[in-house]
Coordinates of C-alpha atoms in Angstrom, one line a residue:
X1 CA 3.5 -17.6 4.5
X2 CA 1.8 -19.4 7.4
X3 CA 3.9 -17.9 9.9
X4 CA 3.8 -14.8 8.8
X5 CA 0.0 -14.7 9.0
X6 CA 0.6 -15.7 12.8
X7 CA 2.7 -13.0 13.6
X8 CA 0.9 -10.4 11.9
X9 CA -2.0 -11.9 13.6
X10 CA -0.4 -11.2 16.6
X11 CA -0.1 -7.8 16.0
X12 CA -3.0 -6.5 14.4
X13 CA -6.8 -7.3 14.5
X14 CA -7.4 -8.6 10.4
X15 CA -8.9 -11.3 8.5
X16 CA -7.6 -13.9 5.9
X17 CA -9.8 -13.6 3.1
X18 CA -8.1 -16.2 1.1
X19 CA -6.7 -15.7 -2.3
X20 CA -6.8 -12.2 -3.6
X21 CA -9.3 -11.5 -6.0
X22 CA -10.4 -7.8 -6.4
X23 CA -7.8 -5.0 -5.4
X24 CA -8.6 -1.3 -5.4
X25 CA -11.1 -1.9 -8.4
X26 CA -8.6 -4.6 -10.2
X27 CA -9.6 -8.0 -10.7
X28 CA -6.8 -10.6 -10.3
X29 CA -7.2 -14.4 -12.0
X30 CA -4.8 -16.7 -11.7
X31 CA -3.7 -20.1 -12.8
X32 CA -0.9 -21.0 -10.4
X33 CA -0.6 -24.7 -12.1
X34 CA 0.7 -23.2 -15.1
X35 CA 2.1 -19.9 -13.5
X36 CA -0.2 -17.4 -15.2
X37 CA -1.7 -14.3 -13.8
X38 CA -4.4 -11.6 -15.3
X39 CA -5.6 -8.4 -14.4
X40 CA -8.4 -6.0 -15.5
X41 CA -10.8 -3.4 -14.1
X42 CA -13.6 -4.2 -16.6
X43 CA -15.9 -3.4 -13.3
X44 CA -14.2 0.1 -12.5
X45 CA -14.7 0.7 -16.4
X46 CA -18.3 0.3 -16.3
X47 CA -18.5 2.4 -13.0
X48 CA -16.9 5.6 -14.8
X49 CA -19.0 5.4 -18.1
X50 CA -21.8 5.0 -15.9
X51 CA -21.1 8.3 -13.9
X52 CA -20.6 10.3 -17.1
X53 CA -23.6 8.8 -19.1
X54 CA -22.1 7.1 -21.5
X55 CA -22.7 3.5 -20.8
X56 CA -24.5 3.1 -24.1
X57 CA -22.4 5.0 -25.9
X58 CA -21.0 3.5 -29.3
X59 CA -17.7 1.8 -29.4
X60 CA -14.5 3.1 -30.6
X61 CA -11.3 1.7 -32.6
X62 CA -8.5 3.7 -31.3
X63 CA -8.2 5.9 -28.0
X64 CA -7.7 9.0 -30.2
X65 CA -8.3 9.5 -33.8
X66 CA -5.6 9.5 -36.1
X67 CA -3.9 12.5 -37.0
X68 CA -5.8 14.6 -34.6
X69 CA -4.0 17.1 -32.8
X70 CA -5.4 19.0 -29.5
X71 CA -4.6 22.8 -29.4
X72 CA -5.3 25.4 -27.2
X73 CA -8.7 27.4 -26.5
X74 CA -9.4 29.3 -29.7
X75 CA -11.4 32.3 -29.6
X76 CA -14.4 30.2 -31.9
X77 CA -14.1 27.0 -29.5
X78 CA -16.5 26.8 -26.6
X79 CA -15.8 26.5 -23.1
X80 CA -16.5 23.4 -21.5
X81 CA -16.8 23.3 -17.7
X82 CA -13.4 22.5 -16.2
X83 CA -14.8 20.7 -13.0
X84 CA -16.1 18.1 -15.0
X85 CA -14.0 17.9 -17.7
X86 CA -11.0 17.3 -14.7
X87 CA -13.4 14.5 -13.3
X88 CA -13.3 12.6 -16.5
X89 CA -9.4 13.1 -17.2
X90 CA -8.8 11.9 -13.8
X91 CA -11.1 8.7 -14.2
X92 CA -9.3 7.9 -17.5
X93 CA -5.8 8.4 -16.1
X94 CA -6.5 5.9 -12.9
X95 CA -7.7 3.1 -15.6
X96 CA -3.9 4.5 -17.4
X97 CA -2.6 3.9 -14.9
X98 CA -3.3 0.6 -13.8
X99 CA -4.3 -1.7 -16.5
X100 CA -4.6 0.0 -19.2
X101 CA -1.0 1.7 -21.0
X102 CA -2.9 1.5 -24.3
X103 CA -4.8 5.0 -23.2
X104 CA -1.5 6.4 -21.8
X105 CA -0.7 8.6 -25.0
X106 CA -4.9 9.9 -25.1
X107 CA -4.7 10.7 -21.4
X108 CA -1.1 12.6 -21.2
X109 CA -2.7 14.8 -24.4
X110 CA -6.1 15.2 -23.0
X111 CA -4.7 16.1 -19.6
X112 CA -2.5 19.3 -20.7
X113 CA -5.8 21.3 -21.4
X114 CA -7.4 20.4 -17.7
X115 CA -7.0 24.3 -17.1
X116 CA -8.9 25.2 -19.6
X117 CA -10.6 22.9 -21.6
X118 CA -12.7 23.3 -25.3
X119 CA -15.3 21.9 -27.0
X120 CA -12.2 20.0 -29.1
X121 CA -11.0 18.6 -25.7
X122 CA -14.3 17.3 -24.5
X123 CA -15.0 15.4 -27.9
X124 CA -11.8 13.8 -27.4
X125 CA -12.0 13.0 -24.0
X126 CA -15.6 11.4 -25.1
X127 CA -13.7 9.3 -27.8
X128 CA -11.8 7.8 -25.0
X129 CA -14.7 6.8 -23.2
X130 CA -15.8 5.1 -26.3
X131 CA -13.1 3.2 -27.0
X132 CA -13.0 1.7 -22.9
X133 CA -17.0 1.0 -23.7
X134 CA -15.8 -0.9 -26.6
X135 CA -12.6 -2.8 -25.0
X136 CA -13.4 -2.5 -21.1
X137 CA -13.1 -5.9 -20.7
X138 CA -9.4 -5.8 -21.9
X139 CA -6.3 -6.6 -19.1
X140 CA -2.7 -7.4 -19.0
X141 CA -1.8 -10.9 -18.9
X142 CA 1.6 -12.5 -17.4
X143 CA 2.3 -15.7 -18.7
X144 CA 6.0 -16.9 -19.3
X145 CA 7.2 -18.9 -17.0
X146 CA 10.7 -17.6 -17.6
X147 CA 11.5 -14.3 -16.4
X148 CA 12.0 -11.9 -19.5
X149 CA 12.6 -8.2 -19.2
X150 CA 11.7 -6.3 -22.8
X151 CA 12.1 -2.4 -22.9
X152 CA 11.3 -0.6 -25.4
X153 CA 12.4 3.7 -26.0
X154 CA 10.6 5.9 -28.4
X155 CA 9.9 9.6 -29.4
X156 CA 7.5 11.3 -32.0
X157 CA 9.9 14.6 -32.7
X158 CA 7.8 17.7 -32.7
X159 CA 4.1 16.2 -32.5
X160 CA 2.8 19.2 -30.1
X161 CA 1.3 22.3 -31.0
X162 CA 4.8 24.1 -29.1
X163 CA 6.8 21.6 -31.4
X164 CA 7.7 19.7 -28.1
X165 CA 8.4 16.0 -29.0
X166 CA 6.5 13.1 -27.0
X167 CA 8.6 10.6 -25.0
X168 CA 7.1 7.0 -24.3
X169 CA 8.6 4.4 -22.6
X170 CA 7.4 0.7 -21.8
X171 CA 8.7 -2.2 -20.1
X172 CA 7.2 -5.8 -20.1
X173 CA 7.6 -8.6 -17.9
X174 CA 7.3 -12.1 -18.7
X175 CA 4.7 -10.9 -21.5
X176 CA 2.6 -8.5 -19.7
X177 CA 3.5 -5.0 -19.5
X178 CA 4.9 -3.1 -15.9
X179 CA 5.5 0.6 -16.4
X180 CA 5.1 2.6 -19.1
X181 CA 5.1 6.5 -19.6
X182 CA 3.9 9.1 -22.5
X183 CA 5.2 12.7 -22.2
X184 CA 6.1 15.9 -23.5
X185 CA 9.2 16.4 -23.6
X186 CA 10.3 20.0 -21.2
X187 CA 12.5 21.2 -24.3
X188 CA 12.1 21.5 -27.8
X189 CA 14.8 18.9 -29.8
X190 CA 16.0 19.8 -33.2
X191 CA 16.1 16.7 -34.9
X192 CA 14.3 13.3 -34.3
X193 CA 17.8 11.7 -33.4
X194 CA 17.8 14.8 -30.4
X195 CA 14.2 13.6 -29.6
X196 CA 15.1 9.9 -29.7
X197 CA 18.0 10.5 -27.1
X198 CA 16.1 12.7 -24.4
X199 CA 13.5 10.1 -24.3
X200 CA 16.0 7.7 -24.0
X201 CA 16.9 9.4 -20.5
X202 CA 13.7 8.5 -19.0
X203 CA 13.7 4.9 -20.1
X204 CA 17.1 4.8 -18.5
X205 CA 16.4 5.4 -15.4
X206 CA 12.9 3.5 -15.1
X207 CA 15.7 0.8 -16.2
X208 CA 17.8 0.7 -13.3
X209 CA 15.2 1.5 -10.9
X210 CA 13.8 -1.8 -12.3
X211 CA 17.1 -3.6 -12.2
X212 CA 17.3 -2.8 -8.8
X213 CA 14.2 -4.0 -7.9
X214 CA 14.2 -7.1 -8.9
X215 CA 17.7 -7.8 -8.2
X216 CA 16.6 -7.1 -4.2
X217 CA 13.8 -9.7 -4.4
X218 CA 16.6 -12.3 -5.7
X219 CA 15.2 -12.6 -8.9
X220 CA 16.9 -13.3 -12.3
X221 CA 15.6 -11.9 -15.2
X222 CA 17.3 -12.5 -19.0
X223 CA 17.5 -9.5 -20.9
X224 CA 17.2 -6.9 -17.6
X225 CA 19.5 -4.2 -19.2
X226 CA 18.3 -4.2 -22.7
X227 CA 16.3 -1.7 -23.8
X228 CA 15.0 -1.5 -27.4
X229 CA 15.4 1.9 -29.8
X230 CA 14.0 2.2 -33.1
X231 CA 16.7 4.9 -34.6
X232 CA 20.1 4.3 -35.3
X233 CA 21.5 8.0 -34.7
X234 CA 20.4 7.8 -31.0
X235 CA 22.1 4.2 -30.5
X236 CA 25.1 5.9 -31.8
X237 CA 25.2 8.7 -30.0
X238 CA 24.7 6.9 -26.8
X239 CA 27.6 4.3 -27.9
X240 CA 30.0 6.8 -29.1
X241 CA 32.1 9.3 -26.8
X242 CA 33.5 11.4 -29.3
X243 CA 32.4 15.2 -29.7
X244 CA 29.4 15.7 -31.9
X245 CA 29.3 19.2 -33.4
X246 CA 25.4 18.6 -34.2
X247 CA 24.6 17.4 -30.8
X248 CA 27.3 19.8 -28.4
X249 CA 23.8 22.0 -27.8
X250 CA 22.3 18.9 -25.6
X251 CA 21.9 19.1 -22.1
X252 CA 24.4 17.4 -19.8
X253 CA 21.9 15.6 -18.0
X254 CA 20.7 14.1 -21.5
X255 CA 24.7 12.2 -21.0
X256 CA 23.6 10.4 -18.6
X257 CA 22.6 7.8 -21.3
X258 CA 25.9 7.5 -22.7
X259 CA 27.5 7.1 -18.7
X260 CA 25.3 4.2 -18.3
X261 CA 25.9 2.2 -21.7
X262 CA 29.7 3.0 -21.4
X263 CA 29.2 1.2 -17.5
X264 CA 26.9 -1.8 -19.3
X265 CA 24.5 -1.2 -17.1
X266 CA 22.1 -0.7 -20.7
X267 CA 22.4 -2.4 -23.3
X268 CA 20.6 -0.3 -26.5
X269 CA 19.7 -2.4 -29.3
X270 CA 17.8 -1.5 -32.3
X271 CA 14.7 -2.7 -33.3
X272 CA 12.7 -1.9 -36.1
X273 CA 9.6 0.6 -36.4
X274 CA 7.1 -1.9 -37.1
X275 CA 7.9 -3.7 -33.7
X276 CA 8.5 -0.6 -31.6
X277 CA 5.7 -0.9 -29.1
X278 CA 6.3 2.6 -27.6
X279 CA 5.2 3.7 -30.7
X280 CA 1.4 3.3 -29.9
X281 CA 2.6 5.7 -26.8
X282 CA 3.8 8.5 -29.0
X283 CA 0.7 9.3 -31.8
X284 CA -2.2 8.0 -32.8
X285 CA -2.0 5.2 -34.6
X286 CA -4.5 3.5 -37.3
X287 CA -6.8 0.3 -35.9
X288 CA -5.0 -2.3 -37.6
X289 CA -1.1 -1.5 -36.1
X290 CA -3.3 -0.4 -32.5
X291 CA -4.4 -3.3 -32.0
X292 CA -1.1 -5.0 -32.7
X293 CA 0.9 -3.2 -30.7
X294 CA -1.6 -3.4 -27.7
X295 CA -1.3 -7.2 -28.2
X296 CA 2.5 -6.8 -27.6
X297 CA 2.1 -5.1 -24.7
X298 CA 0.2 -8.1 -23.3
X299 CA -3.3 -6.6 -23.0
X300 CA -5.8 -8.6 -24.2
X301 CA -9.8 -9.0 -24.1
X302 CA -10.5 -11.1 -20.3
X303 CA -12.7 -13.7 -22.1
X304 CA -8.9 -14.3 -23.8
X305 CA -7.3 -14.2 -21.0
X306 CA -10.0 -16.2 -18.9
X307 CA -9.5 -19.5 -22.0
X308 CA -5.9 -19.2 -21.4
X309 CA -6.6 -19.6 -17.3
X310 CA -8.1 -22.3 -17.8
X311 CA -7.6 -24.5 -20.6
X312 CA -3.2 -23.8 -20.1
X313 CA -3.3 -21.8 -23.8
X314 CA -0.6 -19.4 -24.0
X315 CA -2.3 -16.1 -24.7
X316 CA -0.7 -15.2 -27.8
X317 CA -2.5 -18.4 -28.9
X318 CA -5.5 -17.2 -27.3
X319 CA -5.5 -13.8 -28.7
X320 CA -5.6 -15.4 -32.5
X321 CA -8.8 -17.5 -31.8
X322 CA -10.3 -14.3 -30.9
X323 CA -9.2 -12.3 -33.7

């Protein structure tokens, strides 16, 4: 490291301001004794509900509110103003899309009505704020100090108001997670099993674009191809070469899934509902299996996280003192 600081030093003019600490609005802790790392942007948080006047707003449970579902402008819903209403979507998504994968499933809804938002939409998007205000002190943690690769596939078939299913994906590394996604799906599936296997696709790929990376910064990882589906049709179908009337309607690019299990480059194993942490990616989910789920994911309040830093907890451990 010492000599590459001289030569870059040589190069450029630039300062060594010791270990890094904040990081386009992320703070980083570490604990390098016991190999444990922790990020946040409680400080970013506070910024954004401070712009929009809501930093004494009343705390929320749950990003969204179970079993509400956005629709379009109706002719008795208010207009809200779009600038605005963009402004806070594109605050949320930046938190999303750092530290935060527990908002990705209220973001991805929120942000299909940008164009032409509604009195509905604004409420929601106002929920969201709530529930940062009440957890903005929440980040991922890393703590294993082996290298453990858990990915994890799931759908919610026909959850949008054009009966296009959600796809979520999320990968964790050494108990934090790393990337993570929650979309609609760009064609309508005909059976949960159909829904299951598109969003398969995009896990997939993230996969081996995963796989890749780490394998060209010489890392081994246990578990790197394995990625974790909650329905057994869509394990079968991505096992199984032979012709399926039911399914001959899917797109060829959908096949791509099968190529890459066939190859062993995945490896699709099931895991139950209950510990499908993509789920919490797909729908809303009640406050009790939220808050579990964001657990798995490895986000965690900082005062947690910061006990863990520095009295060498494990953070699961640290998480159950503070629940």
């Amino acid at each position: 490291m010492t000599s590459l600081k001289d030569l870059l030093y040589h190069e450029f003019e630039m300062k060594d301001l010791c270990e890094l600490q904040y990081f386009l609005g992320m703070r980083v802790m570490r604990n390098r004794e016991n190999r444990m790392l922790g990020i946040d942007q409680s400080t970013y948080i506070g910024s954004i509900l401070a712009r929009f006047k809501l930093e004494g707003c009343k705390g929320a449970l749950m990003p969204m509110t179970q079993g509400v579902k956005l629709e379009k402008l109706g002719l008795d819903d208010v207009r809200e103003d779009q600038v605005i209403y963009q402004r806070e979507i594109g605050s949320l998504m930046y938190a999303m899309l750092a530290t935060r994968p527990d908002i990705a499933f209220a973001v991805s809804q929120l942000s299909q009505f940008s164009s032409n938002p509604s009195n509905q939409h604004q409420r929601a998007a106002i929920h969201a704020f709530q529930y940062l205000q009440a957890t903005k002190d929440y980040g991922i943690t890393y703590c294993d100090a082996e290298l453990i690769l858990k990915g994890y596939s799931d759908a919610d078939h026909g959850a949008t108001d054009d009966r296009r299913s959600m796809s979520a994906y999320i990968f964790i590394l050494n108990g934090g997670a790393v990337s993570w996604m929650s979309k609609k799906q760009p064609t309508v599936a005909l059976s949960s099993t159909e829904a299951e296997y598109i969003a398969l696709t995009q896990a997939v790929k993230e996969s081996i674009w995963i796989q890749r990376l780490l394998g060209e910064l010489g890392r081994q990882v246990k578990d790197i191809n394995v990625i974790h589906e909650d329905n057994q049709g869509a394990i079968a179908l991505a096992n199984n070469p032979e012709f399926h009337a039911c399914m001959k309607h899917i797109d060829i690019q959908y096949h791509f899934v099968r190529e890459n299990v066939q190859s062993s480059q995945i490896d699709l194993k099931y895991c139950p509902t209950k510990d499908m942490v993509a789920d919490q990616l797909t729908k809303p989910l009640c406050a009790v299996r939220h808050r579990y789920l964001v657990t798995k994911m490895g986000v965690n309040p900082i005062h947690a996280m910061n006990k863990a830093l520095q009295h060498h907890h494990t953070v699961p451990k640290a998480v159950a003192e503070w629940e």
